[in-house]
Short mmCIF file of C-alpha atoms in Angstrom, two decimals:
data_model
loop_
_atom_site.label_atom_id
_atom_site.label_comp_id
_atom_site.label_asym_id
_atom_site.label_seq_id
_atom_site.Cartn_x
_atom_site.Cartn_y
_atom_site.Cartn_z
CA MET A 27 1.66 103.94 171.54
CA THR A 28 -0.46 101.41 169.56
CA ALA A 29 -0.62 101.88 166.49
CA PHE A 30 -4.57 102.77 164.78
CA ASP A 31 -5.87 100.06 162.50
CA PRO A 32 -8.28 101.46 159.92
CA THR A 33 -9.15 98.08 158.52
CA ALA A 34 -10.24 96.78 162.64
CA PHE A 35 -11.78 99.97 162.95
CA ARG A 36 -14.16 99.84 160.10
CA ALA A 37 -15.03 96.84 160.65
CA GLN A 38 -17.27 98.49 164.25
CA PHE A 39 -19.26 100.39 161.55
CA PRO A 40 -22.28 98.04 159.58
CA SER A 41 -22.96 101.42 157.13
CA LEU A 42 -20.00 100.91 155.35
CA GLU A 43 -20.94 97.60 154.13
CA SER A 44 -22.76 99.83 151.52
CA GLY A 45 -19.09 99.83 149.90
CA ILE A 46 -20.02 104.14 150.06
CA ALA A 47 -16.77 105.51 150.45
CA HIS A 48 -17.56 108.77 152.40
CA PHE A 49 -16.11 112.39 152.54
CA ASP A 50 -18.70 114.12 154.18
CA GLY A 51 -17.35 113.53 157.88
CA PRO A 52 -17.64 117.36 158.43
CA GLY A 53 -20.93 117.42 157.95
CA GLY A 54 -21.59 113.95 160.08
CA THR A 55 -19.83 110.79 160.39
CA GLN A 56 -21.44 107.05 160.16
CA THR A 57 -21.85 105.11 163.52
CA PRO A 58 -19.99 102.61 165.40
CA ALA A 59 -22.82 99.51 165.99
CA ARG A 60 -22.10 99.73 170.03
CA VAL A 61 -23.12 103.23 169.85
CA GLY A 62 -26.75 102.10 168.23
CA GLU A 63 -26.85 98.73 170.64
CA ALA A 64 -26.16 101.92 173.55
CA ILE A 65 -29.17 103.83 172.49
CA ALA A 66 -31.51 100.78 172.37
CA ARG A 67 -30.39 99.10 175.14
CA THR A 68 -31.11 102.07 177.15
CA LEU A 69 -34.38 103.05 175.11
CA THR A 70 -35.86 99.38 176.17
CA GLY A 71 -35.00 100.21 179.68
CA PRO A 72 -36.10 99.65 181.72
CA LEU A 73 -36.78 103.33 181.96
CA SER A 74 -38.83 106.47 182.99
CA ASN A 75 -38.58 109.62 184.16
CA ARG A 76 -35.08 110.34 186.58
CA GLY A 77 -35.38 109.74 190.13
CA GLY A 78 -33.83 106.87 192.89
CA SER A 79 -37.04 104.40 193.97
CA VAL A 80 -36.84 101.75 190.78
CA ALA A 81 -34.52 101.02 188.56
CA SER A 82 -35.76 102.84 185.53
CA GLU A 83 -35.54 105.96 187.18
CA ALA A 84 -32.18 105.03 188.49
CA ASN A 85 -31.34 104.07 184.35
CA ALA A 86 -32.08 107.95 183.45
CA GLU A 87 -30.55 109.15 186.24
CA ALA A 88 -27.24 106.93 185.30
CA ALA A 89 -27.54 107.81 181.58
CA VAL A 90 -27.40 111.80 182.43
CA ALA A 91 -24.44 111.15 184.80
CA ALA A 92 -22.38 109.42 182.56
CA PHE A 93 -22.79 112.23 179.34
CA ARG A 94 -21.77 114.52 181.74
CA ARG A 95 -18.36 112.24 182.94
CA ALA A 96 -17.56 111.22 179.34
CA TYR A 97 -17.48 115.39 178.38
CA ALA A 98 -16.17 116.78 180.95
CA ASP A 99 -13.23 113.85 180.12
CA LEU A 100 -13.50 114.70 176.44
CA LEU A 101 -13.30 118.47 176.38
CA GLY A 102 -11.32 119.20 179.76
CA CYS A 103 -14.22 120.77 182.29
CA ALA A 104 -16.12 119.74 184.90
CA PRO A 105 -19.23 118.00 184.55
CA GLU A 106 -21.12 120.31 186.38
CA GLY A 107 -20.60 122.80 183.61
CA VAL A 108 -21.92 120.06 180.59
CA VAL A 109 -24.63 120.88 179.49
CA TYR A 110 -27.00 118.89 176.88
CA GLY A 111 -28.90 120.13 174.12
CA ARG A 112 -30.43 119.20 171.00
CA SER A 113 -28.28 121.02 168.17
CA ALA A 114 -24.75 123.70 168.28
CA THR A 115 -27.44 125.47 166.26
CA GLN A 116 -30.12 125.54 169.37
CA LEU A 117 -27.29 125.77 172.40
CA THR A 118 -25.99 128.97 170.52
CA TYR A 119 -29.56 130.64 170.24
CA ASP A 120 -30.56 129.56 173.19
CA PHE A 121 -27.14 130.98 174.95
CA SER A 122 -27.29 134.39 172.37
CA ARG A 123 -30.80 134.91 174.40
CA HIS A 124 -29.41 134.39 178.09
CA LEU A 125 -26.19 136.56 177.55
CA SER A 126 -27.73 139.32 175.49
CA GLN A 127 -30.32 140.29 178.13
CA GLY A 128 -28.23 143.02 179.20
CA TRP A 129 -26.54 144.55 176.09
CA GLY A 130 -28.07 147.95 174.62
CA PRO A 131 -26.82 150.93 172.54
CA GLY A 132 -22.65 151.19 173.08
CA ASP A 133 -22.32 147.57 173.25
CA GLU A 134 -20.74 145.86 170.81
CA VAL A 135 -20.10 142.18 169.94
CA VAL A 136 -17.78 140.78 167.90
CA VAL A 137 -18.17 138.04 165.21
CA THR A 138 -15.69 136.56 162.24
CA ARG A 139 -16.20 135.26 158.42
CA LEU A 140 -14.97 132.04 158.94
CA ASP A 141 -17.77 130.70 161.01
CA HIS A 142 -20.86 128.56 160.47
CA ASP A 143 -23.44 130.96 160.63
CA SER A 144 -24.81 129.26 163.53
CA ASN A 145 -21.84 131.12 164.98
CA VAL A 146 -22.53 134.30 163.41
CA ARG A 147 -26.35 134.72 162.90
CA PRO A 148 -27.95 134.08 166.70
CA TRP A 149 -25.08 137.26 167.85
CA VAL A 150 -25.81 139.25 165.00
CA GLN A 151 -29.99 138.85 165.64
CA ALA A 152 -28.91 139.69 169.11
CA ALA A 153 -26.85 142.89 168.00
CA GLU A 154 -29.97 143.76 166.09
CA ARG A 155 -32.43 143.19 168.80
CA THR A 156 -30.48 145.05 171.54
CA GLY A 157 -29.29 148.12 169.82
CA ALA A 158 -25.88 146.35 170.20
CA THR A 159 -22.55 146.81 167.42
CA VAL A 160 -21.45 144.06 165.77
CA ARG A 161 -17.63 143.82 164.80
CA TRP A 162 -16.33 140.90 162.12
CA ILE A 163 -12.88 138.83 162.11
CA ASP A 164 -11.98 138.73 158.78
CA PHE A 165 -9.71 136.22 156.85
CA ASP A 166 -7.87 136.70 153.69
CA PRO A 167 -9.11 134.06 151.35
CA ALA A 168 -6.26 134.14 149.20
CA THR A 169 -4.47 132.00 152.25
CA ALA A 170 -8.17 131.06 154.14
CA GLU A 171 -6.09 132.04 157.18
CA PRO A 172 -7.76 135.06 159.84
CA ASP A 173 -6.47 138.23 159.62
CA LEU A 174 -5.67 139.52 163.03
CA SER A 175 -4.16 143.00 162.12
CA ASP A 176 -6.53 145.11 163.81
CA LEU A 177 -7.72 142.53 166.53
CA ASP A 178 -7.21 145.55 169.67
CA ALA A 179 -9.75 147.76 168.05
CA VAL A 180 -12.12 145.47 167.13
CA VAL A 181 -12.23 143.78 170.60
CA ASN A 182 -12.18 147.02 172.63
CA PRO A 183 -13.37 147.96 176.02
CA ARG A 184 -16.73 147.97 174.37
CA THR A 185 -17.03 144.12 173.61
CA ARG A 186 -19.35 142.08 175.42
CA LEU A 187 -18.38 139.04 173.81
CA VAL A 188 -16.12 137.22 170.99
CA ALA A 189 -17.92 134.72 169.08
CA VAL A 190 -15.44 132.45 167.15
CA GLY A 191 -15.00 129.35 165.80
CA ALA A 192 -11.74 126.89 166.68
CA ALA A 193 -11.47 125.56 162.79
CA SER A 194 -13.54 126.33 159.96
CA ASN A 195 -16.48 123.84 158.75
CA LEU A 196 -15.71 124.82 155.41
CA LEU A 197 -11.81 125.40 154.74
CA GLY A 198 -10.24 123.64 157.96
CA THR A 199 -8.73 126.77 159.54
CA ARG A 200 -7.63 126.47 162.93
CA PHE A 201 -8.11 129.71 164.42
CA PRO A 202 -5.67 130.76 166.69
CA VAL A 203 -8.82 130.87 169.62
CA ARG A 204 -6.27 131.33 172.35
CA ALA A 205 -4.52 134.73 171.13
CA VAL A 206 -8.32 136.40 170.45
CA ALA A 207 -9.25 135.25 173.63
CA ASP A 208 -6.57 136.58 175.44
CA ARG A 209 -7.83 140.25 173.76
CA ALA A 210 -11.14 138.77 175.15
CA HIS A 211 -10.44 138.93 178.47
CA ALA A 212 -8.51 141.80 178.54
CA VAL A 213 -11.04 144.08 178.05
CA GLY A 214 -13.89 141.73 180.02
CA ALA A 215 -15.83 140.24 177.15
CA LEU A 216 -17.07 136.64 177.26
CA VAL A 217 -15.76 134.10 174.57
CA TYR A 218 -18.18 131.35 172.59
CA VAL A 219 -16.38 128.97 170.17
CA ASP A 220 -18.27 127.13 168.00
CA GLY A 221 -16.25 123.94 168.80
CA VAL A 222 -17.62 121.47 166.11
CA HIS A 223 -15.44 120.98 163.43
CA HIS A 224 -12.68 121.07 165.83
CA ALA A 225 -13.38 118.92 168.31
CA ALA A 226 -14.08 116.27 165.76
CA HIS A 227 -10.05 116.39 165.08
CA ALA A 228 -8.34 117.67 168.02
CA VAL A 229 -7.42 117.43 171.55
CA VAL A 230 -9.75 119.88 173.28
CA ASP A 231 -8.85 121.47 176.45
CA VAL A 232 -11.85 124.39 176.68
CA ARG A 233 -9.58 126.12 179.63
CA GLU A 234 -6.55 125.84 177.85
CA LEU A 235 -8.38 127.73 174.64
CA GLY A 236 -9.58 130.44 176.69
CA ALA A 237 -13.00 129.55 175.89
CA ASP A 238 -15.78 130.55 178.29
CA PHE A 239 -18.11 128.26 176.18
CA TYR A 240 -17.35 125.54 173.85
CA VAL A 241 -19.95 123.89 171.96
CA CYS A 242 -19.78 120.53 170.08
CA SER A 243 -21.69 117.81 168.04
CA PRO A 244 -21.14 114.30 169.00
CA TYR A 245 -22.90 113.51 165.43
CA LYS A 246 -19.33 114.84 163.77
CA PHE A 247 -17.29 111.88 166.11
CA LEU A 248 -19.49 108.95 165.40
CA GLY A 249 -22.62 110.42 168.17
CA PRO A 250 -25.67 110.16 167.45
CA HIS A 251 -27.60 113.67 166.64
CA CYS A 252 -27.55 115.80 169.75
CA ALA A 253 -24.65 118.56 170.95
CA VAL A 254 -22.88 119.75 173.68
CA LEU A 255 -22.35 123.14 175.35
CA ALA A 256 -19.04 122.99 178.30
CA ALA A 257 -18.64 126.03 180.36
CA ALA A 258 -17.12 126.26 184.34
CA PRO A 259 -20.26 125.81 186.65
CA ALA A 260 -19.37 128.92 188.40
CA LEU A 261 -20.20 130.84 184.92
CA LEU A 262 -22.82 129.26 184.22
CA GLU A 263 -24.31 130.44 188.27
CA THR A 264 -23.99 133.95 186.85
CA VAL A 265 -26.49 132.86 183.53
CA VAL A 266 -30.20 133.37 184.10
CA PRO A 267 -32.45 131.42 181.35
CA ASP A 268 -36.19 131.82 181.21
CA LYS A 269 -37.54 129.08 181.96
CA LEU A 270 -40.71 126.88 183.50
CA VAL A 271 -41.14 127.91 187.18
CA PRO A 272 -41.12 124.31 188.51
CA SER A 273 -37.94 123.47 186.80
CA THR A 274 -35.10 122.93 188.61
CA ASP A 275 -32.92 126.06 188.82
CA ALA A 276 -29.40 124.16 189.48
CA VAL A 277 -26.33 124.16 187.25
CA PRO A 278 -26.52 122.72 184.75
CA GLU A 279 -29.30 121.71 183.78
CA ARG A 280 -31.56 124.46 184.17
CA PHE A 281 -30.31 125.25 180.25
CA GLU A 282 -31.72 121.91 179.62
CA PHE A 283 -35.63 122.62 178.85
CA GLY A 284 -38.02 119.93 179.27
CA THR A 285 -37.55 116.03 180.28
CA LEU A 286 -33.78 114.68 178.50
CA PRO A 287 -33.29 111.55 175.78
CA TYR A 288 -31.83 109.93 177.91
CA GLU A 289 -31.22 107.15 175.23
CA THR A 290 -29.07 109.54 172.97
CA MET A 291 -27.08 110.23 175.59
CA ALA A 292 -26.46 106.89 176.35
CA GLY A 293 -25.33 107.12 173.01
CA ALA A 294 -23.37 109.87 173.01
CA THR A 295 -21.51 108.38 175.90
CA GLU A 296 -20.58 105.83 173.85
CA ALA A 297 -19.25 107.09 171.40
CA VAL A 298 -16.46 108.37 173.76
CA GLU A 299 -16.01 105.10 174.83
CA VAL A 300 -15.46 104.08 171.06
CA LEU A 301 -12.71 106.71 170.96
CA ALA A 302 -11.18 106.00 174.17
CA ASP A 303 -10.71 101.99 172.92
CA LEU A 304 -8.49 103.06 170.60
CA ALA A 305 -5.84 103.71 173.09
CA PRO A 306 -6.22 101.07 175.69
CA GLY A 307 -3.80 101.14 179.36
CA ASP A 308 -3.85 102.07 182.43
CA GLY A 309 -4.65 105.86 182.25
CA GLY A 310 -7.54 107.63 183.24
CA ARG A 311 -10.27 108.11 180.34
CA ARG A 312 -9.03 111.49 179.23
CA ALA A 313 -5.46 110.49 178.82
CA ARG A 314 -6.46 107.61 176.41
CA LEU A 315 -9.04 110.46 174.68
CA ALA A 316 -6.19 112.34 174.37
CA ALA A 317 -3.33 109.57 172.83
CA ALA A 318 -6.89 108.24 170.45
CA ARG A 319 -6.85 111.84 168.91
CA LEU A 320 -3.34 111.50 168.28
CA LEU A 321 -3.44 108.36 166.88
CA LEU A 322 -6.56 109.35 164.45
CA GLU A 323 -4.83 112.99 163.96
CA GLU A 324 -1.75 110.78 162.03
CA HIS A 325 -3.94 108.51 160.06
CA GLU A 326 -6.33 111.80 159.22
CA THR A 327 -3.81 114.09 158.32
CA ALA A 328 -1.92 111.69 155.95
CA LEU A 329 -5.00 110.98 154.11
CA ARG A 330 -5.31 114.65 153.54
CA ASP A 331 -2.16 114.57 152.59
CA ARG A 332 -2.52 112.16 150.19
CA VAL A 333 -6.14 113.96 148.71
CA GLU A 334 -3.56 116.59 148.02
CA ALA A 335 -0.70 115.10 146.09
CA GLY A 336 -3.42 113.56 144.01
CA LEU A 337 -5.33 117.25 143.23
CA ALA A 338 -1.84 118.54 142.35
CA GLY A 339 -1.73 116.41 139.34
CA LEU A 340 -5.17 117.75 137.96
CA GLY A 341 -3.03 120.78 137.81
CA ASP A 342 -5.57 123.73 137.07
CA ALA A 343 -8.69 121.79 136.42
CA VAL A 344 -8.90 122.15 140.48
CA ARG A 345 -8.92 125.43 142.81
CA VAL A 346 -8.49 124.05 146.60
CA HIS A 347 -9.14 127.46 148.94
CA SER A 348 -7.83 125.36 152.24
CA ARG A 349 -4.86 126.99 152.57
CA ALA A 350 -4.16 127.81 156.25
CA ALA A 351 -1.05 126.41 157.64
CA GLU A 352 -2.73 125.00 160.31
CA ARG A 353 -5.59 123.20 158.95
CA THR A 354 -8.50 119.79 159.88
CA PRO A 355 -8.18 117.02 157.55
CA THR A 356 -10.82 118.74 155.00
CA LEU A 357 -10.67 120.50 151.89
CA PHE A 358 -12.96 122.90 149.82
CA MET A 359 -11.99 123.31 146.31
CA THR A 360 -13.74 124.21 143.03
CA PHE A 361 -13.35 123.32 139.29
CA PRO A 362 -13.04 126.41 136.86
CA GLY A 363 -15.58 126.19 134.11
CA ARG A 364 -17.47 123.81 135.54
CA ARG A 365 -19.62 123.03 138.38
CA SER A 366 -18.94 121.77 141.92
CA THR A 367 -22.52 120.04 142.06
CA ASP A 368 -22.01 118.12 138.46
CA VAL A 369 -18.62 116.78 139.64
CA SER A 370 -20.17 116.14 143.07
CA ARG A 371 -23.48 113.93 141.12
CA PHE A 372 -21.05 112.55 139.13
CA LEU A 373 -18.67 110.95 142.07
CA ALA A 374 -21.87 109.66 143.47
CA GLU A 375 -23.09 107.74 140.70
CA ARG A 376 -19.09 105.87 141.27
CA GLY A 377 -20.66 105.47 144.95
CA VAL A 378 -18.27 108.57 146.78
CA LEU A 379 -19.99 110.81 148.79
CA ALA A 380 -18.30 114.57 148.71
CA PRO A 381 -21.16 116.94 148.69
CA ALA A 382 -20.86 120.33 146.81
CA GLY A 383 -22.52 123.14 148.78
CA SER A 384 -21.27 126.15 150.54
CA PHE A 385 -22.43 124.39 153.98
CA TYR A 386 -23.94 127.11 156.31
CA ALA A 387 -20.80 129.09 156.24
CA TYR A 388 -22.72 131.65 154.25
CA GLU A 389 -19.92 134.37 155.29
CA ALA A 390 -17.05 132.24 154.26
CA PHE A 391 -18.50 131.09 150.73
CA ALA A 392 -19.01 135.21 150.29
CA ARG A 393 -16.06 136.24 150.79
CA LEU A 394 -14.05 133.38 149.07
CA ALA A 395 -16.11 134.63 146.33
CA PRO A 396 -15.85 131.78 143.62
CA ASP A 397 -17.01 131.64 139.94
CA ASP A 398 -19.53 128.87 141.17
CA THR A 399 -23.02 129.07 143.40
CA ALA A 400 -20.91 125.69 145.23
CA GLY A 401 -17.56 124.10 145.43
CA LEU A 402 -17.04 120.79 146.77
CA ARG A 403 -16.45 119.67 150.10
CA VAL A 404 -13.21 116.21 151.12
CA GLY A 405 -13.28 115.60 155.03
CA MET A 406 -11.78 112.90 156.48
CA ALA A 407 -13.04 110.70 159.14
CA PRO A 408 -11.71 108.45 161.53
CA TYR A 409 -12.73 105.44 159.38
CA SER A 410 -11.21 106.98 155.89
CA SER A 411 -8.80 104.74 153.86
CA GLU A 412 -6.68 105.01 151.38
CA GLU A 413 -8.75 103.11 149.36
CA ASP A 414 -11.60 105.49 149.78
CA VAL A 415 -8.98 107.90 148.65
CA ASP A 416 -7.89 106.55 145.58
CA ARG A 417 -11.52 106.09 144.34
CA LEU A 418 -12.06 109.63 145.18
CA LEU A 419 -8.65 110.97 142.90
CA THR A 420 -10.18 108.64 140.35
CA GLY A 421 -13.72 109.70 140.31
CA LEU A 422 -12.31 113.47 139.92
CA ALA A 423 -9.51 112.50 137.20
CA ASP A 424 -12.46 110.93 134.98
CA ALA A 425 -14.72 113.80 135.60
CA LEU A 426 -12.22 116.57 135.21
CA ARG A 427 -11.25 114.60 132.00
CA GLY A 428 -14.39 115.65 130.57
CA ARG A 429 -16.70 112.67 131.24
CA ALA A 430 -18.35 114.98 133.90
CA VAL A 431 -21.85 116.57 132.88
CA ARG A 432 -20.56 120.05 132.24
#
């Protein structure tokens, strides 16, 4: 297998010339030049609404088709099951309305306390609107591991849908999606998976996961700001959205309201190509993407281990909450006696971006109940380097020796 060359890869990112050490990957990654070039090339055309009579129409058609093929390869689904969205939040709200149309009193929906609120609140609000009951899958704040001890009671014959995150954007915990999906399918429930943090750090196969719906965001893995939902085309055929009368009823386009942003789709497609090119060879793009993800996982995990070793040297001055056995290269921490926002500011003044907050993981942060209004999140990305990590650790050591504002 081709070795991953972090230095060569970093050269593709003009933004890294700023000198900022970015540890904000879970919130969004930097973008390679070729992704921006694909956007500009498509937008400056010729480009018009879709059709086949002239080149500008054909270019729009090609951008949509290429986008669906690229994300089918990335996620392990059919191109006809790839739905474009503005954001994962928007897609989840849309599908919460679509899927809850037949819910009523006596029905139940299951959500988890590990998830980003975009995979919690839309379902809770849909349940409130229809009279359905909400049940929760909890986690142990001491270990950051999900608690599935009462799974058979929580997911039961009254369950209509189970919404889970494949990986926690706050703690990095990888959720045992397949175990929950098998239980959900045994009682006839659908499974909606938030893969926004997961897709940036894993080889994704939505069928192997047991996901009926899987949503992710290309800007978390080098692309532009948009989102993708993957599902089996036959399942999408059973979902009827409210839509304009003249708009197509064809799947997946009946879920994409209005004119599509062809240039953004082209950029998202190019992000997939950037990842696939990390593992060149004769195999198809799906195989190359899987090989590339394994290379990046090795690189990012080594950096996470380097951060953890450095944090261990800081002793009781830092409390790391990311402790699950299976997790992404993301660490969430607080600092007893200090405000995380002060530490984050101290780092930022030294060109190290490690944001502080709860990062929309509303339930998870409340469950952790730290003695702070925020925590510091450190997330590795494919372009992260050992030098970046060392700058982070030096900054944290300086901050915790009393040089940060209390």
